[in-house]
Structures are given as structure tokens and as C-alpha cells.
Short mmCIF file of C-alpha atoms in Angstrom, two decimals:
data_model
loop_
_atom_site.label_atom_id
_atom_site.label_comp_id
_atom_site.label_asym_id
_atom_site.label_seq_id
_atom_site.Cartn_x
_atom_site.Cartn_y
_atom_site.Cartn_z
CA MET M 1 -14.31 27.58 -19.29
CA LEU M 2 -14.41 27.06 -15.56
CA SER M 3 -14.96 30.18 -13.48
CA LYS M 4 -12.29 31.17 -10.98
CA ALA M 5 -14.81 30.77 -8.19
CA ARG M 6 -15.54 27.19 -9.20
CA ILE M 7 -11.83 26.34 -9.43
CA LYS M 8 -11.30 27.86 -6.02
CA PHE M 9 -14.25 25.92 -4.56
CA ILE M 10 -13.03 22.60 -5.94
CA LYS M 11 -9.48 23.17 -4.77
CA SER M 12 -10.71 24.15 -1.33
CA LEU M 13 -12.18 20.66 -0.93
CA GLN M 14 -8.61 19.26 -0.76
CA LEU M 15 -8.80 20.32 2.90
CA LYS M 16 -10.94 18.43 5.41
CA LYS M 17 -12.01 21.69 7.04
CA TYR M 18 -13.72 22.85 3.84
CA ARG M 19 -15.13 19.40 3.01
CA LYS M 20 -16.85 19.51 6.42
CA GLN M 21 -18.03 23.08 5.97
CA GLU M 22 -19.41 22.48 2.47
CA GLN M 23 -20.45 18.86 3.07
CA CYS M 24 -18.87 18.04 -0.30
CA PHE M 25 -15.90 16.03 -1.60
CA VAL M 26 -14.10 15.49 -4.87
CA VAL M 27 -13.81 12.29 -6.87
CA GLN M 28 -11.13 12.15 -9.54
CA GLY M 29 -10.38 9.86 -12.45
CA ALA M 30 -12.63 8.10 -14.98
CA LYS M 31 -13.19 4.88 -13.06
CA SER M 32 -13.91 6.51 -9.74
CA VAL M 33 -16.36 9.01 -11.25
CA GLN M 34 -18.13 6.18 -13.08
CA GLU M 35 -18.45 4.24 -9.83
CA LEU M 36 -19.76 7.39 -8.10
CA LEU M 37 -22.49 7.89 -10.72
CA ARG M 38 -23.59 4.31 -10.31
CA SER M 39 -23.74 4.64 -6.51
CA ASP M 40 -26.28 6.15 -4.10
CA PHE M 41 -24.08 9.18 -3.44
CA GLU M 42 -25.59 12.49 -4.48
CA THR M 43 -23.40 13.86 -7.27
CA LEU M 44 -23.53 17.63 -7.71
CA THR M 45 -21.14 18.30 -10.54
CA VAL M 46 -19.37 16.21 -13.20
CA LEU M 47 -16.53 17.69 -15.17
CA GLY M 48 -15.34 15.48 -17.98
CA THR M 49 -13.60 15.48 -21.32
CA ALA M 50 -15.81 14.98 -24.37
CA GLU M 51 -14.49 11.46 -24.63
CA PHE M 52 -15.37 10.67 -21.04
CA LEU M 53 -18.84 12.21 -21.18
CA ALA M 54 -19.67 10.20 -24.31
CA THR M 55 -19.49 6.95 -22.32
CA CYS M 56 -20.29 8.09 -18.80
CA PRO M 57 -23.29 6.71 -16.88
CA PRO M 58 -26.43 8.90 -16.42
CA ALA M 59 -25.58 11.79 -14.17
CA GLY M 60 -29.06 12.27 -12.68
CA LYS M 61 -29.55 15.81 -11.37
CA ALA M 62 -25.87 16.62 -11.47
CA GLU M 63 -24.61 19.53 -13.48
CA VAL M 64 -22.43 18.23 -16.30
CA LEU M 65 -19.67 20.34 -17.87
CA GLU M 66 -17.33 19.44 -20.70
CA VAL M 67 -13.73 20.50 -19.98
CA THR M 68 -10.32 19.84 -21.47
CA ALA M 69 -7.90 17.24 -20.19
CA ARG M 70 -5.57 20.07 -19.33
CA ALA M 71 -8.13 21.86 -17.21
CA LEU M 72 -8.66 18.63 -15.28
CA GLU M 73 -4.95 18.15 -14.73
CA GLU M 74 -4.68 21.63 -13.30
CA LEU M 75 -7.71 21.15 -11.10
CA GLY M 76 -7.06 17.76 -9.64
CA GLU M 77 -4.51 16.58 -7.06
CA PHE M 78 -3.11 13.85 -9.24
CA GLN M 79 -1.04 14.19 -12.41
CA THR M 80 -2.74 11.25 -14.03
CA ASN M 81 -6.27 12.63 -13.74
CA ASP M 82 -7.15 13.79 -17.22
CA ALA M 83 -10.58 12.39 -17.88
CA ALA M 84 -13.09 13.29 -15.16
CA LEU M 85 -13.67 14.93 -11.81
CA ALA M 86 -16.87 15.13 -9.80
CA VAL M 87 -18.14 16.90 -6.71
CA ALA M 88 -20.47 14.89 -4.48
CA ARG M 89 -22.27 15.29 -1.20
CA LEU M 90 -20.75 13.73 1.93
CA LYS M 91 -22.79 11.05 3.63
CA PRO M 92 -23.68 11.60 7.28
CA ASN M 93 -21.53 9.77 9.83
CA GLN M 94 -24.06 7.09 10.65
CA PRO M 95 -23.56 4.47 13.40
CA LEU M 96 -23.02 0.93 12.11
CA THR M 97 -24.02 -2.29 13.78
CA VAL M 98 -22.57 -5.68 12.97
CA GLY M 99 -25.20 -8.12 11.66
CA ALA M 100 -25.82 -11.62 12.91
CA THR M 101 -23.69 -13.32 10.23
CA GLU M 102 -21.42 -10.45 9.39
CA PHE M 103 -17.85 -9.36 9.83
CA ALA M 104 -16.73 -5.72 10.06
CA LEU M 105 -13.38 -4.02 10.36
CA ALA M 106 -12.39 -1.57 13.11
CA LEU M 107 -9.46 0.75 12.40
CA ASP M 108 -7.34 1.95 15.31
CA ASP M 109 -5.77 5.12 13.90
CA ILE M 110 -4.91 4.19 10.35
CA ARG M 111 -3.16 7.48 9.42
CA ASP M 112 -1.93 6.89 5.90
CA PRO M 113 -4.57 7.76 3.23
CA GLY M 114 -3.15 5.15 0.86
CA ASN M 115 -3.41 2.44 3.51
CA LEU M 116 -6.97 3.44 4.35
CA GLY M 117 -8.00 3.36 0.68
CA THR M 118 -6.32 0.01 0.12
CA ILE M 119 -8.04 -1.40 3.24
CA LEU M 120 -11.46 -0.29 1.92
CA ARG M 121 -10.79 -1.77 -1.50
CA THR M 122 -9.66 -5.03 0.11
CA ALA M 123 -12.71 -5.08 2.44
CA ASP M 124 -14.93 -4.66 -0.62
CA TRP M 125 -13.18 -7.59 -2.38
CA TYR M 126 -13.87 -9.77 0.63
CA GLY M 127 -17.47 -8.73 1.00
CA ILE M 128 -16.97 -6.64 4.12
CA ARG M 129 -19.34 -3.61 3.94
CA LYS M 130 -18.80 -1.92 7.27
CA VAL M 131 -15.72 -0.24 8.70
CA ILE M 132 -15.67 1.44 12.11
CA ALA M 133 -12.81 3.94 12.25
CA SER M 134 -11.25 5.69 15.24
CA SER M 135 -11.49 9.48 15.17
CA GLU M 136 -7.75 9.69 14.40
CA THR M 137 -8.05 7.53 11.30
CA ALA M 138 -7.47 9.35 7.97
CA ASP M 139 -10.57 10.97 6.46
CA VAL M 140 -12.30 8.70 3.96
CA TYR M 141 -13.13 11.76 1.77
CA ASN M 142 -9.45 12.67 1.37
CA ALA M 143 -8.68 12.46 -2.38
CA LYS M 144 -5.87 9.97 -1.87
CA VAL M 145 -8.16 7.64 0.03
CA ILE M 146 -10.94 7.89 -2.58
CA SER M 147 -8.37 7.20 -5.33
CA ALA M 148 -6.84 4.21 -3.58
CA THR M 149 -10.24 2.57 -3.04
CA MET M 150 -10.67 2.31 -6.83
CA GLY M 151 -14.39 2.90 -6.48
CA SER M 152 -14.91 0.78 -3.33
CA PHE M 153 -15.74 3.94 -1.34
CA THR M 154 -19.19 3.66 -2.92
CA ARG M 155 -19.83 0.21 -1.36
CA VAL M 156 -18.04 0.19 1.98
CA GLN M 157 -19.51 2.35 4.73
CA VAL M 158 -17.16 4.04 7.19
CA TYR M 159 -18.33 5.20 10.61
CA TYR M 160 -16.01 7.40 12.69
CA THR M 161 -16.35 7.02 16.44
CA ASP M 162 -14.46 6.41 19.68
CA LEU M 163 -13.54 2.71 19.49
CA GLU M 164 -13.04 2.37 23.24
CA THR M 165 -16.73 3.19 23.67
CA TYR M 166 -17.93 1.42 20.55
CA LEU M 167 -16.34 -2.02 20.83
CA PRO M 168 -17.95 -3.12 24.13
CA THR M 169 -21.39 -2.22 22.75
CA ALA M 170 -20.86 -4.20 19.52
CA GLY M 171 -21.68 -7.47 21.25
CA CYS M 172 -19.46 -9.67 19.11
CA PRO M 173 -15.99 -11.25 19.19
CA VAL M 174 -13.11 -8.87 18.47
CA PHE M 175 -10.16 -10.31 16.55
CA GLY M 176 -6.85 -8.51 16.60
CA ALA M 177 -3.37 -9.29 15.27
CA PHE M 178 -0.68 -9.74 17.89
CA LEU M 179 2.66 -11.52 17.90
CA ASN M 180 1.47 -14.12 20.42
CA GLY M 181 -1.97 -15.03 19.11
CA ALA M 182 -3.48 -18.12 17.54
CA ASN M 183 -2.38 -19.00 13.99
CA VAL M 184 -4.64 -17.14 11.59
CA HIS M 185 -4.51 -20.09 9.25
CA THR M 186 -6.29 -22.35 11.78
CA THR M 187 -8.31 -19.85 13.87
CA ALA M 188 -12.05 -20.55 14.00
CA PHE M 189 -13.57 -17.16 13.20
CA GLY M 190 -17.20 -18.17 13.74
CA ALA M 191 -20.19 -16.46 12.17
CA ARG M 192 -19.71 -12.85 13.15
CA GLY M 193 -17.16 -10.48 14.54
CA ILE M 194 -14.99 -7.42 14.24
CA VAL M 195 -11.38 -7.49 13.03
CA LEU M 196 -9.45 -4.69 14.74
CA ILE M 197 -6.54 -3.31 12.70
CA GLY M 198 -3.76 -1.48 14.56
CA ASN M 199 -1.99 1.73 13.71
CA GLU M 200 0.90 1.57 11.19
CA SER M 201 3.62 2.31 13.77
CA ARG M 202 2.43 1.10 17.12
CA GLY M 203 -0.13 -1.59 16.26
CA ILE M 204 -3.24 -1.97 18.44
CA SER M 205 -3.22 0.67 21.20
CA ALA M 206 -2.87 -0.30 24.84
CA THR M 207 -6.32 1.08 25.62
CA LEU M 208 -8.00 -1.16 23.00
CA ALA M 209 -5.94 -4.31 23.44
CA PRO M 210 -8.04 -5.52 26.44
CA GLN M 211 -11.12 -5.44 24.20
CA VAL M 212 -9.60 -7.98 21.78
CA THR M 213 -11.32 -11.29 22.68
CA HIS M 214 -9.34 -13.36 20.10
CA LYS M 215 -5.66 -12.65 19.46
CA VAL M 216 -4.50 -13.92 16.09
CA THR M 217 -1.04 -14.10 14.49
CA ILE M 218 -0.06 -14.18 10.85
CA PRO M 219 2.71 -16.81 10.68
CA ARG M 220 6.03 -15.43 9.62
CA TYR M 221 8.42 -17.50 7.47
CA GLY M 222 11.17 -14.87 6.98
CA GLN M 223 12.68 -11.95 8.80
CA ALA M 224 10.64 -8.78 8.39
CA GLU M 225 9.57 -7.48 11.79
CA SER M 226 6.04 -6.68 10.75
CA LEU M 227 3.62 -6.36 7.88
CA ASN M 228 2.06 -3.20 6.45
CA ALA M 229 -1.37 -2.59 8.01
CA ALA M 230 -3.30 -3.02 4.77
CA ILE M 231 -1.37 -6.23 3.99
CA ALA M 232 -2.18 -7.68 7.45
CA THR M 233 -5.83 -6.75 6.94
CA ALA M 234 -5.89 -8.58 3.62
CA ILE M 235 -4.31 -11.76 4.99
CA ILE M 236 -6.82 -11.89 7.85
CA CYS M 237 -9.74 -11.22 5.45
CA ASP M 238 -8.55 -13.99 3.09
CA ASN M 239 -8.39 -16.48 5.92
CA LEU M 240 -11.76 -15.36 7.30
CA ALA M 241 -13.53 -15.50 3.94
CA ARG M 242 -12.16 -18.92 2.89
CA GLN M 243 -13.45 -20.32 6.21
CA LYS M 244 -16.90 -18.75 5.82
CA SER M 245 -17.21 -20.18 2.34
CA GLU M 246 -16.08 -23.71 3.23
CA MET Q 1 27.56 21.81 10.27
CA LEU Q 2 27.13 20.10 6.95
CA SER Q 3 28.88 21.69 3.98
CA LYS Q 4 26.81 23.00 1.10
CA ALA Q 5 28.56 20.51 -1.20
CA ARG Q 6 27.52 17.59 1.01
CA ILE Q 7 23.92 18.75 1.23
CA LYS Q 8 23.89 19.12 -2.55
CA PHE Q 9 25.38 15.64 -3.01
CA ILE Q 10 22.82 14.00 -0.72
CA LYS Q 11 19.90 15.81 -2.31
CA SER Q 12 21.16 14.87 -5.79
CA LEU Q 13 20.67 11.23 -4.84
CA GLN Q 14 16.92 11.75 -4.89
CA LEU Q 15 17.23 11.30 -8.63
CA LYS Q 16 17.95 7.91 -10.19
CA LYS Q 17 20.34 9.51 -12.68
CA TYR Q 18 22.65 10.69 -9.92
CA ARG Q 19 22.30 7.47 -7.92
CA LYS Q 20 23.51 5.60 -10.96
CA GLN Q 21 26.30 8.03 -11.66
CA GLU Q 22 27.55 8.08 -8.05
CA GLN Q 23 26.62 4.42 -7.35
CA CYS Q 24 25.19 5.61 -4.05
CA PHE Q 25 21.76 5.85 -2.39
CA VAL Q 26 20.22 7.41 0.71
CA VAL Q 27 18.60 5.59 3.62
CA GLN Q 28 16.40 7.65 5.95
CA GLY Q 29 14.96 7.10 9.39
CA ALA Q 30 16.30 5.43 12.53
CA LYS Q 31 15.01 1.92 11.89
CA SER Q 32 16.14 1.78 8.26
CA VAL Q 33 19.62 3.11 9.06
CA GLN Q 34 19.98 0.58 11.86
CA GLU Q 35 19.05 -2.23 9.50
CA LEU Q 36 21.49 -0.85 6.91
CA LEU Q 37 24.37 -0.91 9.43
CA ARG Q 38 23.56 -4.52 10.33
CA SER Q 39 23.51 -5.58 6.68
CA ASP Q 40 26.22 -6.36 4.10
CA PHE Q 41 25.71 -3.05 2.34
CA GLU Q 42 28.75 -0.78 2.35
CA THR Q 43 27.72 2.34 4.33
CA LEU Q 44 29.72 5.48 3.48
CA THR Q 45 28.25 8.07 5.73
CA VAL Q 46 25.93 8.15 8.75
CA LEU Q 47 24.34 11.36 9.87
CA GLY Q 48 22.49 11.10 13.12
CA THR Q 49 21.32 13.03 16.12
CA ALA Q 50 23.31 12.57 19.34
CA GLU Q 51 20.42 10.44 20.66
CA PHE Q 52 20.45 8.19 17.63
CA LEU Q 53 24.26 7.80 17.53
CA ALA Q 54 24.31 6.78 21.21
CA THR Q 55 22.37 3.59 20.41
CA CYS Q 56 23.30 2.97 16.78
CA PRO Q 57 25.05 -0.25 15.68
CA PRO Q 58 28.81 -0.15 14.82
CA ALA Q 59 29.22 1.89 11.64
CA GLY Q 60 32.38 0.07 10.40
CA LYS Q 61 34.41 2.25 8.10
CA ALA Q 62 31.59 4.72 7.59
CA GLU Q 63 32.10 8.38 8.36
CA VAL Q 64 29.83 9.34 11.26
CA LEU Q 65 28.62 12.87 11.81
CA GLU Q 66 26.41 14.23 14.53
CA VAL Q 67 23.73 16.61 13.22
CA THR Q 68 20.57 18.21 14.55
CA ALA Q 69 17.07 16.83 13.98
CA ARG Q 70 16.36 20.03 12.06
CA ALA Q 71 19.29 19.50 9.68
CA LEU Q 72 17.95 15.98 8.98
CA GLU Q 73 14.48 17.23 8.32
CA GLU Q 74 15.80 19.70 5.78
CA LEU Q 75 17.98 17.08 4.13
CA GLY Q 76 15.58 14.21 3.84
CA GLU Q 77 12.62 13.68 1.60
CA PHE Q 78 10.23 12.85 4.50
CA GLN Q 79 8.94 15.16 7.13
CA THR Q 80 9.12 12.48 9.79
CA ASN Q 81 12.83 11.78 9.33
CA ASP Q 82 14.47 13.47 12.29
CA ALA Q 83 16.86 10.83 13.71
CA ALA Q 84 19.20 9.49 11.03
CA LEU Q 85 20.22 9.42 7.41
CA ALA Q 86 22.88 7.34 5.72
CA VAL Q 87 24.58 7.15 2.34
CA ALA Q 88 25.42 3.70 1.12
CA ARG Q 89 26.87 2.04 -1.97
CA LEU Q 90 24.49 0.49 -4.54
CA LYS Q 91 24.83 -3.22 -5.07
CA PRO Q 92 25.61 -4.41 -8.60
CA ASN Q 93 22.60 -5.68 -10.58
CA GLN Q 94 23.40 -9.36 -10.26
CA PRO Q 95 21.50 -12.15 -12.03
CA LEU Q 96 19.40 -14.32 -9.66
CA THR Q 97 18.58 -17.95 -10.09
CA VAL Q 98 15.75 -19.76 -8.36
CA GLY Q 99 17.01 -22.53 -6.11
CA ALA Q 100 15.71 -26.15 -6.08
CA THR Q 101 13.29 -25.59 -3.22
CA GLU Q 102 12.79 -21.90 -3.54
CA PHE Q 103 10.11 -19.42 -4.62
CA ALA Q 104 10.92 -16.01 -6.12
CA LEU Q 105 8.78 -13.08 -7.26
CA ALA Q 106 8.87 -11.54 -10.70
CA LEU Q 107 7.49 -8.00 -11.06
CA ASP Q 108 5.95 -6.95 -14.37
CA ASP Q 109 6.29 -3.16 -14.22
CA ILE Q 110 5.35 -2.33 -10.61
CA ARG Q 111 5.48 1.45 -11.01
CA ASP Q 112 4.50 2.75 -7.61
CA PRO Q 113 7.41 3.02 -5.17
CA GLY Q 114 5.13 2.40 -2.21
CA ASN Q 115 3.82 -0.79 -3.75
CA LEU Q 116 7.35 -2.00 -4.56
CA GLY Q 117 8.51 -1.32 -1.05
CA THR Q 118 5.51 -3.07 0.46
CA ILE Q 119 6.02 -6.05 -1.84
CA LEU Q 120 9.68 -6.39 -0.69
CA ARG Q 121 8.66 -6.15 2.99
CA THR Q 122 5.98 -8.79 2.40
CA ALA Q 123 8.40 -11.05 0.50
CA ASP Q 124 10.81 -10.79 3.45
CA TRP Q 125 8.03 -11.71 5.92
CA TYR Q 126 7.28 -14.85 3.87
CA GLY Q 127 10.94 -15.87 3.44
CA ILE Q 128 11.21 -14.93 -0.22
CA ARG Q 129 14.72 -13.53 -0.82
CA LYS Q 130 14.81 -13.01 -4.56
CA VAL Q 131 12.81 -10.61 -6.73
CA ILE Q 132 13.28 -10.38 -10.50
CA ALA Q 133 11.96 -7.00 -11.69
CA SER Q 134 11.19 -5.79 -15.20
CA SER Q 135 13.19 -2.81 -16.33
CA GLU Q 136 10.12 -0.58 -15.99
CA THR Q 137 9.63 -1.46 -12.37
CA ALA Q 138 10.30 1.37 -9.87
CA ASP Q 139 13.88 1.72 -8.71
CA VAL Q 140 14.54 -0.17 -5.47
CA TYR Q 141 16.96 2.62 -4.37
CA ASN Q 142 14.23 5.27 -4.57
CA ALA Q 143 13.79 6.74 -1.08
CA LYS Q 144 10.06 5.90 -0.97
CA VAL Q 145 10.77 2.27 -1.81
CA ILE Q 146 13.57 2.01 0.80
CA SER Q 147 11.28 3.57 3.40
CA ALA Q 148 8.30 1.32 2.61
CA THR Q 149 10.45 -1.82 2.92
CA MET Q 150 10.99 -1.01 6.66
CA GLY Q 151 14.48 -2.47 6.40
CA SER Q 152 13.66 -5.45 4.20
CA PHE Q 153 15.69 -3.94 1.37
CA THR Q 154 18.71 -5.33 3.22
CA ARG Q 155 17.47 -8.92 2.96
CA VAL Q 156 15.62 -9.19 -0.36
CA GLN Q 157 17.70 -9.05 -3.53
CA VAL Q 158 16.26 -7.36 -6.57
CA TYR Q 159 17.54 -8.10 -10.07
CA TYR Q 160 16.38 -5.88 -12.96
CA THR Q 161 16.13 -7.56 -16.32
CA ASP Q 162 13.92 -8.20 -19.31
CA LEU Q 163 11.33 -10.72 -18.05
CA GLU Q 164 10.44 -11.94 -21.50
CA THR Q 165 14.00 -13.19 -21.89
CA TYR Q 166 14.46 -14.20 -18.25
CA LEU Q 167 11.39 -16.32 -17.53
CA PRO Q 168 11.99 -19.07 -20.10
CA THR Q 169 15.52 -19.56 -18.80
CA ALA Q 170 14.39 -19.85 -15.19
CA GLY Q 171 13.38 -23.47 -15.68
CA CYS Q 172 10.59 -23.51 -13.11
CA PRO Q 173 6.80 -23.11 -12.96
CA VAL Q 174 5.51 -19.55 -13.30
CA PHE Q 175 2.38 -18.69 -11.29
CA GLY Q 176 0.37 -15.61 -12.20
CA ALA Q 177 -2.91 -14.14 -11.03
CA PHE Q 178 -5.71 -14.07 -13.58
CA LEU Q 179 -9.51 -13.94 -13.28
CA ASN Q 180 -9.92 -17.45 -14.72
CA GLY Q 181 -7.25 -19.41 -12.84
CA ALA Q 182 -7.28 -22.12 -10.21
CA ASN Q 183 -8.34 -21.14 -6.71
CA VAL Q 184 -5.27 -19.93 -4.87
CA HIS Q 185 -6.62 -21.53 -1.68
CA THR Q 186 -6.31 -25.02 -3.18
CA THR Q 187 -3.56 -24.64 -5.79
CA ALA Q 188 -0.66 -27.08 -5.38
CA PHE Q 189 2.36 -24.80 -5.62
CA GLY Q 190 4.98 -27.54 -5.48
CA ALA Q 191 8.56 -27.09 -4.31
CA ARG Q 192 9.79 -24.22 -6.43
CA GLY Q 193 8.63 -21.52 -8.74
CA ILE Q 194 8.19 -17.90 -9.68
CA VAL Q 195 5.16 -15.81 -8.77
CA LEU Q 196 4.62 -13.17 -11.48
CA ILE Q 197 2.96 -9.98 -10.28
CA GLY Q 198 1.25 -7.79 -12.87
CA ASN Q 199 1.33 -4.04 -13.25
CA GLU Q 200 -1.00 -1.92 -11.08
CA SER Q 201 -3.28 -0.86 -13.95
CA ARG Q 202 -3.11 -3.50 -16.66
CA GLY Q 203 -2.11 -6.63 -14.74
CA ILE Q 204 0.22 -9.16 -16.41
CA SER Q 205 1.24 -7.93 -19.86
CA ALA Q 206 0.16 -9.73 -22.98
CA THR Q 207 3.74 -10.55 -23.89
CA LEU Q 208 4.37 -12.29 -20.54
CA ALA Q 209 0.98 -14.03 -20.12
CA PRO Q 210 1.99 -17.00 -22.38
CA GLN Q 211 4.89 -17.68 -20.00
CA VAL Q 212 2.58 -18.24 -17.02
CA THR Q 213 2.40 -22.00 -16.62
CA HIS Q 214 -0.09 -21.90 -13.71
CA LYS Q 215 -2.90 -19.39 -13.64
CA VAL Q 216 -4.22 -18.74 -10.17
CA THR Q 217 -7.16 -16.70 -8.92
CA ILE Q 218 -7.76 -15.09 -5.55
CA PRO Q 219 -11.40 -15.80 -4.72
CA ARG Q 220 -13.56 -12.71 -4.49
CA TYR Q 221 -16.46 -12.58 -2.05
CA GLY Q 222 -17.51 -8.99 -2.64
CA GLN Q 223 -17.61 -6.43 -5.45
CA ALA Q 224 -14.22 -4.74 -5.91
CA GLU Q 225 -12.99 -5.30 -9.46
CA SER Q 226 -9.41 -6.03 -8.42
CA LEU Q 227 -6.95 -6.02 -5.60
CA ASN Q 228 -3.93 -3.71 -5.14
CA ALA Q 229 -0.76 -5.37 -6.55
CA ALA Q 230 0.97 -5.59 -3.16
CA ILE Q 231 -2.19 -7.01 -1.57
CA ALA Q 232 -2.48 -9.72 -4.27
CA THR Q 233 1.19 -10.58 -3.80
CA ALA Q 234 0.66 -11.02 -0.04
CA ILE Q 235 -2.38 -13.26 -0.44
CA ILE Q 236 -0.49 -15.51 -2.88
CA CYS Q 237 2.57 -15.58 -0.57
CA ASP Q 238 0.42 -16.48 2.45
CA ASN Q 239 -1.18 -19.39 0.57
CA LEU Q 240 2.16 -20.53 -0.80
CA ALA Q 241 3.91 -20.38 2.57
CA ARG Q 242 1.22 -22.17 4.56
CA GLN Q 243 1.36 -25.00 2.04
CA LYS Q 244 5.15 -25.29 2.12
CA SER Q 245 5.04 -25.48 5.89
CA GLU Q 246 2.27 -28.08 6.11
#
């Protein structure tokens, strides 16, 4: 049985305010908890069904409790979470620098948690390990973000900062998607850089646009006015990665 | 003032059962309602703020009512909908055939409305006008799907059917993403075909896999185990479209 205090504590972490105060976040679902336990995050508590715990990776110093699927469903934010839930320590918001042969993403106010999670998962697929996010970007420790990353939150670092200050100090080309840029299929991306992704509604903000050194455009063959932000990120990453590997 | 009966009717359309019974669906938000009015859908009712109605396209035979932003917020399913809402007639579920120089998508149980909407928006960007969806795929007239299409629901046709029966009769190559397929960057897609997109959790189902004539793989450069279904669709479409245009 879980104590009322523990249930209250875990539920409180649904809010960013309490995640910040407690320096903890919640990871839900079997796959995500498994990835967490294999990562360098400090896991404090693992709650799992008997079935999950029988196959779960070593939990280190974490407290492990067997619970019912029903208890998990009541505790979590998602209906489908009936195998495991963990509480882990937040990582400090550490500055990231772009290496000599590396690409990073910069996110200009990505507000939707699902989009942010999908962007991190996509970055991980394409070998991008660093994401610099504006302060208005959704919180990476939001449960919907963690869930949408499908475990990639353990491999992609996110650093929140003011992009207007950060970008000029990065010392590398900044690529950004605009309607009047160079064709992304034929753009020479070079060895290193930052790909700046604009907000879902307004695209790249007017204050950041002057910092884009290379405007790129995803060719359109139909009639939609725009692409979803995570989709545009993926198309750019695919074109970038194929070029680096050629 | 909206009557209680009208409010009840509009809210009932949040459920597929009532959409089917009434043969009506709801479109929310200024951009989506504008696209609806410019399309060949039959619009029955437009509710808009004075500001929206002043700039809205001709509404044809539709009944037009001025309402407050607050009334719209209470009526709609989304907090951000404060400009317009429309009720339109469903289109019949008409069989689609793949033209001689055309590509279509087939969706094998895409369950998430956001994913389905994003897939339709992406298809529209890449000039794909036909989507054949399995019966278990989310309903295109679900408000979350309509919203995520950003108006593309007016240009991309969706036909729900049993894919196991449909695919053999389509008479064209079927491309599907697997881990052991040909590199999507170098695959020759040819002039026509169907791109089969697998379910979010299990990928392409075992019953449909034998119908895939061309297995393709999106190269991975990092560590994520998989890509989101809408992201994978977009990468395949981008590679397909660049080849067709070359």
C-alpha cells in the first residue's frame, strides 16, 4: 500500500512549481522507466507491478516498491500506465557548447509538450545530443514530454537559456527554416552548427531571425501552409544527417 | 444567445457515435473555419465573433450567428478557440484508387488523433491527396484530428476500409518502413505506389507485412529505438517527393 503522503508527493510533481521545489520528476510506463534505470539519472523510487519488477534493470540505490496495476493507473497522468512509475532527480540546467564537428538544436518557444518530446526523440534518432531551449519552451520534465521522448530524455541534454544572448556566443552557423531560404535538399550544412526551430504558431521570432546565418526551406509539393514544428525538425535532421554520412 | 438545444447538439458531436448519427462534425478555430468555407464541404452553421465574421469568407447557404468569444470557449473542446466554430456535413466514405502517377498513404491503425492530423497535414504539404485508413485508425472528424491538420482535412481525402482486402486490389507497389529494408535515401520509388504507415506501438501488423512489396528503412545515426509514426511518414514523403521532382 502506498501512503497518502507518497501519493500526494508524486501527484504534486505534475506541476513544474513542485518539480522545481523538490528537484524531482516522474517517469511513467515500462519502457521509459527501464531507460531511466539504464541512464545516469539518479532514480529515487521505482513503483512497479510484480511482472515489471521481475524483468526490470538493477535499480541501484533506489527504493523499489511492488504495487498493483490499478494503483499505478490512479497515480499516473496517463490511462495506459499500468506497469511502472519512477521518481528521479532533476539534472542541473547546465550550459551546453557545440563541439567542433557537432550539430545542436535550438528551440524558440516550442510550447506543446508532445512536440518537444517528439523533437527530442527525433534528435536522438539522428545523433543530436544537445538541445538549447528558450525559457518559454515547455519543461522537459513535464510528464507528457518525458512520455513522448520514448526514453530519449535520458540521452539528449536540454539547456534552458535566453537564445538571444546564447546564439551569438555559440560561434557556429545558425540554420533556420524560412519560406525564402535555400532548398534543404541541396544546402551544404558543413561540419557544425545549430538548427533553430521556430514556435508552432509564429515560427522563428523577429528578435532571433537576424541571428540565422543560413535560411533553409523545406520544398513544398502540395498546399498545406506549413509543417508541424517537430515534422520540420525531422526533415532538416534527415537532410543534415544524410549529408554528414556521405 | 445560443439555445440550450443547439449547445447540446454541438457538444454531442464530440462523440463519434453522434457524428455518425447526425452526419455532422465540428470545426474549431479561425483558420480551420476559413479553410472549411473555402472547401467543397457543406457547411451548415458558422458561429463567430464579430471580428471573425467581418473577415470570414462567404458562407454560402450556411446559417451564420454572431457569438461572443466566451460562448465559443465554453462550446469548443479547446481553450484557445475563441474566434469561430462551424458545423459541417460529413463526406461519404468513398473508395479511393491510386492514379497512374500518384502516391497514396495507407494507415495501419494510427490511433492517436494528433498523429493522424499531423500525417494529413504532412501529406498535404507533399502533394499526397489520398489516405486509405484501416478501420481502427482514429476518426478523421475527431476535433483533435481536424485541429492538427491545420486545414488540410479539406484537401486530403480519407477512406476507411479493411487494408488486408484493399491493398491487393490496389495494383501498385506497397512501401513500408521496417528495420531491415532498403535505405530510404536511395530507394527508387518509381511513379506510383502506396506508403503503408504502421501503428504507433507495434508498427506494421503481421497480417499486412506480407503485402509490403518494398521494405524501406530510415537510417538511424543515434540511439532512439524508433521514430514517431508521423515523423516517419514525413521522412518517407520528403524522400519520395524530392525524387519525383528530380
